[in-house]
Short mmCIF file of C-alpha atoms in Angstrom, two decimals:
data_model
loop_
_atom_site.label_atom_id
_atom_site.label_comp_id
_atom_site.label_asym_id
_atom_site.label_seq_id
_atom_site.Cartn_x
_atom_site.Cartn_y
_atom_site.Cartn_z
CA GLU L 1 -5.62 -2.19 -21.14
CA MET L 2 -5.65 0.85 -18.89
CA LYS L 3 -6.32 4.21 -20.52
CA GLU L 4 -6.03 7.78 -19.31
CA ALA L 5 -9.19 9.88 -19.20
CA ASP L 6 -8.36 11.34 -22.62
CA GLY L 7 -8.04 7.86 -24.14
CA SER L 8 -4.23 7.80 -24.28
CA GLU L 9 -2.20 4.84 -23.05
CA HIS L 10 -1.62 4.62 -19.31
CA THR L 11 2.13 4.55 -18.68
CA GLY L 12 2.27 5.23 -14.95
CA HIS L 13 3.89 3.07 -12.27
CA THR L 14 1.03 1.16 -10.68
CA GLY L 15 1.48 -0.92 -7.56
CA GLY L 16 -1.80 -1.24 -5.66
CA VAL L 17 -5.42 -2.13 -6.42
CA SER L 18 -8.54 -1.82 -4.24
CA HIS L 19 -12.27 -1.51 -4.83
CA PHE L 20 -15.26 0.01 -3.08
CA ASP L 21 -18.89 0.33 -4.16
CA LYS L 22 -18.80 0.88 -7.95
CA PHE L 23 -15.20 2.13 -8.03
CA LEU L 24 -11.84 0.52 -8.76
CA TYR L 25 -8.75 2.28 -7.38
CA VAL L 26 -5.25 1.84 -8.82
CA THR L 27 -2.19 3.64 -7.44
CA ASP L 28 -0.38 6.06 -9.71
CA ASN L 29 1.92 9.04 -9.28
CA ASP L 30 0.46 11.39 -6.64
CA GLY L 31 -2.83 9.56 -6.14
CA LEU L 32 -5.36 6.88 -6.96
CA ASN L 33 -6.63 6.51 -10.50
CA VAL L 34 -10.32 5.62 -10.45
CA TYR L 35 -12.21 3.37 -12.87
CA HIS L 36 -15.69 1.91 -13.09
CA LEU L 37 -15.56 -1.48 -11.36
CA ASP L 38 -18.21 -2.89 -13.72
CA ASP L 39 -15.89 -2.27 -16.67
CA LEU L 40 -13.40 -4.72 -15.18
CA PHE L 41 -15.90 -7.58 -15.41
CA SER L 42 -17.83 -6.53 -18.51
CA GLY L 43 -15.51 -8.08 -21.07
CA LYS L 44 -14.35 -4.70 -22.35
CA ASP L 45 -10.81 -4.48 -23.70
CA GLU L 46 -10.10 -1.16 -21.98
CA LEU L 47 -10.40 0.49 -18.58
CA VAL L 48 -10.76 4.24 -18.99
CA GLU L 49 -9.94 6.45 -16.02
CA ILE L 50 -12.86 8.49 -14.68
CA GLY L 51 -10.86 10.60 -12.26
CA THR L 52 -8.10 10.75 -9.68
CA VAL L 53 -8.18 10.90 -5.89
CA PRO L 54 -5.16 12.93 -4.67
CA THR L 55 -3.31 11.24 -1.79
CA PHE L 56 -0.76 14.07 -1.33
CA LEU L 57 2.07 11.59 -1.72
CA ASP L 58 3.34 9.16 -4.38
CA PRO L 59 1.66 5.89 -3.37
CA ALA L 60 3.19 2.47 -4.00
CA TRP L 61 0.22 0.54 -2.62
CA CYS L 62 -3.32 1.00 -1.32
CA TYR L 63 -5.56 -0.90 1.07
CA ILE L 64 -9.18 -0.67 2.25
CA HIS L 65 -10.12 -1.42 5.85
CA GLY L 66 -13.67 -0.82 7.00
CA ASP L 67 -14.73 2.69 6.01
CA TYR L 68 -11.22 3.85 5.13
CA ILE L 69 -8.76 3.67 2.26
CA LEU L 70 -5.03 3.95 2.92
CA ALA L 71 -2.24 4.78 0.46
CA GLY L 72 1.44 4.60 1.33
CA THR L 73 4.86 5.40 -0.07
CA PHE L 74 7.89 3.18 -0.73
CA TYR L 75 11.39 4.24 0.29
CA GLU L 76 14.73 2.87 -0.89
CA PRO L 77 17.86 5.06 -0.71
CA VAL L 78 18.85 6.63 -4.04
CA SER L 79 16.40 4.58 -6.13
CA TYR L 80 13.12 5.65 -4.48
CA GLU L 81 13.61 8.60 -2.17
CA THR L 82 10.72 10.06 -0.20
CA PRO L 83 10.33 13.74 0.68
CA GLU L 84 12.21 14.87 3.77
CA GLU L 85 9.00 15.58 5.68
CA GLN L 86 8.05 11.88 5.48
CA ARG L 87 11.27 10.81 7.24
CA LEU L 88 10.46 10.93 10.93
CA THR L 89 12.10 9.87 14.16
CA THR L 90 9.55 7.80 16.06
CA PRO L 91 8.88 7.95 19.81
CA ALA L 92 10.84 4.67 20.11
CA GLY L 93 13.83 6.29 18.41
CA ASP L 94 13.46 4.49 15.07
CA GLN L 95 14.08 6.29 11.78
CA ASN L 96 10.95 5.88 9.67
CA THR L 97 11.12 6.90 6.02
CA SER L 98 7.63 6.50 4.56
CA LEU L 99 4.11 7.75 5.13
CA ILE L 100 0.53 6.58 4.74
CA THR L 101 -2.36 8.95 4.23
CA VAL L 102 -5.84 7.80 5.25
CA PHE L 103 -9.18 8.85 3.77
CA ARG L 104 -12.80 8.02 4.54
CA LEU L 105 -14.80 6.12 1.93
CA ASP L 106 -18.08 7.76 0.95
CA ALA L 107 -20.31 6.33 -1.78
CA THR L 108 -22.02 9.71 -2.18
CA GLN L 109 -18.77 11.33 -3.34
CA PRO L 110 -18.15 11.44 -7.12
CA LEU L 111 -15.19 9.04 -6.81
CA GLY L 112 -16.23 7.24 -3.63
CA VAL L 113 -13.67 8.93 -1.36
CA ASP L 114 -13.97 12.00 0.85
CA PRO L 115 -10.98 14.07 -0.36
CA THR L 116 -10.12 15.42 3.10
CA PRO L 117 -7.45 13.29 4.84
CA VAL L 118 -8.31 11.97 8.30
CA ALA L 119 -5.01 10.45 9.52
CA ALA L 120 -1.37 9.76 8.69
CA ILE L 121 0.76 6.74 9.59
CA SER L 122 4.56 6.72 9.70
CA THR L 123 6.21 3.48 8.50
CA PRO L 124 9.69 2.07 7.89
CA ASP L 125 11.21 1.66 4.42
CA ARG L 126 10.53 -0.76 1.53
CA VAL L 127 6.80 -1.13 2.27
CA GLN L 128 5.00 -2.92 -0.57
CA GLY L 129 1.79 -3.99 1.17
CA PHE L 130 -0.35 -3.43 4.27
CA CYS L 131 -3.22 -5.25 5.93
CA VAL L 132 -5.12 -5.58 9.19
CA THR L 133 -5.12 -9.19 10.40
CA ASP L 134 -7.72 -11.13 12.38
CA THR L 135 -5.13 -11.86 15.07
CA GLY L 136 -5.12 -8.31 16.43
CA GLU L 137 -2.15 -7.18 14.39
CA VAL L 138 -1.33 -4.91 11.48
CA ALA L 139 1.07 -6.34 8.91
CA LEU L 140 3.56 -4.68 6.56
CA SER L 141 5.08 -6.44 3.57
CA THR L 142 8.55 -5.10 2.74
CA SER L 143 10.90 -6.10 -0.07
CA TRP L 144 13.55 -4.87 -2.47
CA SER L 145 15.16 -6.59 -5.46
CA ILE L 146 16.01 -10.28 -4.91
CA ASN L 147 16.80 -9.87 -1.21
CA SER L 148 14.65 -11.79 1.26
CA SER L 149 11.38 -10.05 2.03
CA MET L 150 10.43 -9.15 5.58
CA LEU L 151 6.91 -9.22 7.01
CA TYR L 152 6.51 -6.97 10.05
CA LEU L 153 3.55 -7.43 12.40
CA TYR L 154 2.46 -4.81 14.94
CA ASP L 155 0.10 -4.86 17.92
CA ALA L 156 -2.99 -3.02 16.66
CA GLU L 157 -3.93 -1.84 20.16
CA LYS L 158 -0.60 0.00 20.48
CA LEU L 159 -1.05 1.89 17.22
CA THR L 160 -2.51 5.06 18.69
CA ALA L 161 -2.04 8.65 17.60
CA GLN L 162 1.00 10.45 19.00
CA GLY L 163 0.92 14.00 17.72
CA THR L 164 -0.24 15.34 14.38
CA PHE L 165 1.01 15.67 10.82
CA ALA L 166 0.07 18.23 8.17
CA VAL L 167 -1.34 16.62 5.02
CA ASN L 168 -1.98 19.26 2.36
CA GLY L 169 -2.36 21.85 5.09
CA VAL L 170 -4.75 19.73 7.17
CA GLU L 171 -3.50 18.68 10.62
CA VAL L 172 -4.40 15.02 11.16
CA PRO L 173 -3.60 12.46 13.90
CA LEU L 174 -0.21 10.77 13.38
CA VAL L 175 0.39 7.09 14.18
CA TYR L 176 3.87 5.54 14.29
CA MET L 177 4.59 1.94 13.32
CA ASP L 178 7.88 1.25 15.12
CA SER L 179 9.70 -1.12 17.46
CA ALA L 180 7.46 -0.13 20.38
CA SER L 181 4.46 -1.85 18.77
CA LEU L 182 6.29 -4.52 16.73
CA THR L 183 5.22 -8.03 17.78
CA ARG L 184 7.14 -10.25 15.34
CA THR L 185 9.15 -10.32 12.12
CA VAL L 186 8.90 -13.03 9.48
CA LYS L 187 11.55 -13.62 6.82
CA ALA L 188 9.92 -14.41 3.48
CA PRO L 189 10.86 -15.15 -0.15
CA PRO L 190 12.00 -12.21 -2.32
CA MET L 191 9.69 -9.70 -4.01
CA ALA L 192 6.73 -9.85 -1.60
CA GLU L 193 4.17 -7.19 -2.42
CA GLY L 194 0.42 -7.16 -1.76
CA ILE L 195 -0.81 -8.98 1.38
CA LEU L 196 -4.21 -9.99 2.71
CA CYS L 197 -5.33 -11.86 5.82
CA ILE L 198 -8.07 -14.50 5.52
CA ASP L 199 -8.98 -16.89 8.36
CA GLY L 200 -5.72 -16.44 10.22
CA ARG L 201 -3.47 -16.82 7.18
CA LEU L 202 -1.45 -14.04 5.61
CA TYR L 203 -1.51 -14.38 1.81
CA VAL L 204 1.40 -12.81 -0.04
CA LEU L 205 1.47 -11.79 -3.71
CA ASN L 206 4.87 -11.64 -5.40
CA GLU L 207 6.13 -9.28 -8.06
CA SER L 208 5.91 -11.36 -11.22
CA ALA L 209 6.08 -9.12 -14.27
CA CYS L 210 9.47 -7.45 -13.90
CA ASN L 211 12.03 -8.92 -16.31
CA LYS L 212 14.79 -7.06 -14.47
CA TYR L 213 14.66 -9.62 -11.66
CA ILE L 214 13.73 -12.79 -13.55
CA PHE L 215 17.26 -14.11 -14.06
CA GLY L 216 16.96 -17.06 -16.41
CA LYS L 217 13.22 -16.94 -15.71
CA LEU L 218 13.93 -18.85 -12.48
CA LEU L 219 12.94 -16.31 -9.84
CA SER L 220 9.57 -15.10 -11.07
CA GLY L 221 6.79 -15.24 -8.46
CA TYR L 222 3.72 -16.32 -10.35
CA GLY L 223 1.86 -17.72 -7.37
CA LEU L 224 0.62 -16.82 -3.91
CA TYR L 225 2.08 -18.22 -0.73
CA SER L 226 0.63 -17.97 2.74
CA TYR L 227 1.80 -17.81 6.36
CA ASP L 228 -0.22 -19.15 9.28
CA LEU L 229 -0.35 -16.26 11.73
CA LYS L 230 -1.53 -18.53 14.56
CA ASP L 231 1.63 -20.69 14.52
#
């Protein structure tokens, strides 16, 4: 069971999990809740928050790549609106609605993350997961309700900064994920969320604990499925 720092029950909307060094990061409103990673494997009944890393947005997912941790928002009209400043027209003319903030990992910091943002990435809507593949692409997992999910893959070499964006008053390089760098789109089963690439395969985790969408308990996604990126 997850607990707040004061010992009260955690009731936030979590959607992403990552770990680095001795820290476990879980998305929550406005940032990443941080826990001791050892507590997860110690047999304890509770995980007690030790602090929060502000992401300067309301993250729906998080992902670690190399020396960086990324946290991004989810947009769906009416149900999950994002702030107006996150809705950008890309150089290709696309209307992006969500944003990722990027931070450098640093084991010497109290919570393992340098709190100063280093980059921002503009993305389309309904993003539930993000990963860098070993096929030279960056993948987004997008889904909403029981509609088919869509996996969008982008050419990593084309994802270069084009301008800047102010994150908490800090001007950082801004990267757009849009049709100019999109390499392919894959239609996938509903409720795709977290994704990870291992040995050329994209593994997809489904939403499985939401009774709202488990009609007759027939549509729950209790397993992983994978997509061969080399096909």
